[in-house]
PDB file of C-alpha atoms in Angstrom:
ATOM      1  CA  MET A   1      -0.016  -0.577   0.161  1.00 58.00           C
ATOM      2  CA  ASN A   2       0.755   3.617  -0.355  1.00 86.00           C
ATOM      3  CA  SER A   3       3.253   5.141   1.907  1.00 85.00           C
ATOM      4  CA  LYS A   4       1.662   7.712   2.271  1.00 90.00           C
ATOM      5  CA  PHE A   5      -1.749   6.446   3.009  1.00 94.00           C
ATOM      6  CA  ASP A   6      -0.604   4.402   5.516  1.00 94.00           C
ATOM      7  CA  LYS A   7       1.237   7.168   6.882  1.00 95.00           C
ATOM      8  CA  LEU A   8      -2.645   9.424   6.618  1.00 96.00           C
ATOM      9  CA  LYS A   9      -4.518   6.491   8.216  1.00 96.00           C
ATOM     10  CA  GLY A  10      -1.921   6.510  11.196  1.00 96.00           C
ATOM     11  CA  LYS A  11      -2.184   9.756  11.981  1.00 97.00           C
ATOM     12  CA  ILE A  12      -6.061   9.093  11.729  1.00 97.00           C
ATOM     13  CA  LYS A  13      -6.033   6.604  14.017  1.00 97.00           C
ATOM     14  CA  GLU A  14      -2.951   8.328  16.489  1.00 97.00           C
ATOM     15  CA  ALA A  15      -5.697  11.824  16.241  1.00 97.00           C
ATOM     16  CA  THR A  16      -8.329   9.282  17.149  1.00 97.00           C
ATOM     17  CA  GLY A  17      -6.831   7.542  19.596  1.00 97.00           C
ATOM     18  CA  LYS A  18      -6.489  11.334  21.790  1.00 97.00           C
ATOM     19  CA  LEU A  19      -9.872  11.994  21.151  1.00 98.00           C
ATOM     20  CA  VAL A  20     -11.624  10.103  23.015  1.00 98.00           C
ATOM     21  CA  ASP A  21      -8.494   8.279  25.091  1.00 98.00           C
ATOM     22  CA  ASN A  22      -7.885   5.734  23.371  1.00 97.00           C
ATOM     23  CA  ASP A  23      -3.962   4.691  24.441  1.00 97.00           C
ATOM     24  CA  GLU A  24      -4.040   1.446  22.257  1.00 98.00           C
ATOM     25  CA  LEU A  25      -5.397   3.489  19.463  1.00 97.00           C
ATOM     26  CA  GLU A  26      -2.788   6.103  19.782  1.00 97.00           C
ATOM     27  CA  ALA A  27       0.134   4.031  19.456  1.00 97.00           C
ATOM     28  CA  LYS A  28      -0.650   1.819  17.673  1.00 98.00           C
ATOM     29  CA  GLY A  29      -1.571   5.295  15.053  1.00 97.00           C
ATOM     30  CA  GLN A  30       1.899   6.004  16.010  1.00 97.00           C
ATOM     31  CA  GLN A  31       3.031   2.404  15.166  1.00 97.00           C
ATOM     32  CA  GLU A  32       1.875   2.917  11.515  1.00 97.00           C
ATOM     33  CA  GLN A  33       3.048   6.025  11.312  1.00 97.00           C
ATOM     34  CA  ASP A  34       6.241   4.932  12.111  1.00 96.00           C
ATOM     35  CA  GLN A  35       6.474   1.318   9.753  1.00 96.00           C
ATOM     36  CA  ALA A  36       5.537   3.654   6.738  1.00 96.00           C
ATOM     37  CA  LYS A  37       8.145   6.043   8.061  1.00 95.00           C
ATOM     38  CA  ALA A  38      11.108   2.795   7.685  1.00 95.00           C
ATOM     39  CA  LYS A  39       9.458   2.218   3.925  1.00 93.00           C
ATOM     40  CA  GLU A  40       9.454   5.304   2.277  1.00 93.00           C
ATOM     41  CA  ASP A  41      13.683   5.703   3.818  1.00 92.00           C
ATOM     42  CA  ALA A  42      13.908   1.471   2.929  1.00 92.00           C
ATOM     43  CA  LYS A  43      12.022   2.888  -0.796  1.00 90.00           C
ATOM     44  CA  HIS A  44      14.392   6.237  -1.323  1.00 88.00           C
ATOM     45  CA  HIS A  45      17.543   3.593  -0.210  1.00 90.00           C
ATOM     46  CA  ALA A  46      17.255   1.604  -3.232  1.00 90.00           C
ATOM     47  CA  GLU A  47      16.517   4.415  -5.234  1.00 90.00           C
ATOM     48  CA  GLY A  48      19.708   5.950  -4.097  1.00 87.00           C
ATOM     49  CA  LYS A  49      21.541   2.257  -4.752  1.00 88.00           C
ATOM     50  CA  THR A  50      19.592   2.237  -8.254  1.00 91.00           C
ATOM     51  CA  GLN A  51      20.942   5.446  -8.980  1.00 88.00           C
ATOM     52  CA  GLU A  52      24.882   4.762  -7.721  1.00 87.00           C
ATOM     53  CA  LYS A  53      25.001   1.226 -10.167  1.00 88.00           C
ATOM     54  CA  ARG A  54      23.647   2.756 -13.056  1.00 88.00           C
ATOM     55  CA  GLU A  55      26.034   5.657 -12.536  1.00 89.00           C
ATOM     56  CA  GLU A  56      29.006   3.211 -12.018  1.00 88.00           C
ATOM     57  CA  ILE A  57      27.579   1.117 -14.831  1.00 89.00           C
ATOM     58  CA  GLN A  58      28.076   4.959 -16.806  1.00 87.00           C
ATOM     59  CA  ARG A  59      31.366   5.794 -15.832  1.00 86.00           C
ATOM     60  CA  ASP A  60      32.325   1.777 -16.793  1.00 83.00           C
ATOM     61  CA  ALA A  61      31.629   2.100 -20.433  1.00 80.00           C
ATOM     62  CA  ILE A  62      33.193   5.115 -20.440  1.00 83.00           C
ATOM     63  CA  ASP A  63      36.283   3.985 -19.464  1.00 74.00           C
ATOM     64  CA  GLU A  64      35.809   0.714 -21.725  1.00 73.00           C
ATOM     65  CA  ASP A  65      35.239   3.290 -24.777  1.00 68.00           C
ATOM     66  CA  GLU A  66      38.121   5.627 -24.557  1.00 69.00           C
ATOM     67  CA  THR A  67      40.445   2.063 -23.984  1.00 71.00           C
ATOM     68  CA  LYS A  68      39.205   1.702 -26.706  1.00 68.00           C
ATOM     69  CA  GLU A  69      40.632   4.139 -28.836  1.00 62.00           C
ATOM     70  CA  LEU A  70      43.842   4.215 -27.609  1.00 58.00           C
TER      71      LEU A  70
END
């Protein structure tokens, strides 16, 4: 599921828990927000690693082309 949606759902649960004085619901909402944040962080980390790998492949290809020209 979309992490932004999960975050919003968690915020709603947390706010509802505060409103009705339900510590368990409030904690569940906070937990869902934390999990959504962790998913976002993992996704961004993976995207960064993918970009690094692309750049490495491009550098290697350029180096190979330069070596062939010599």
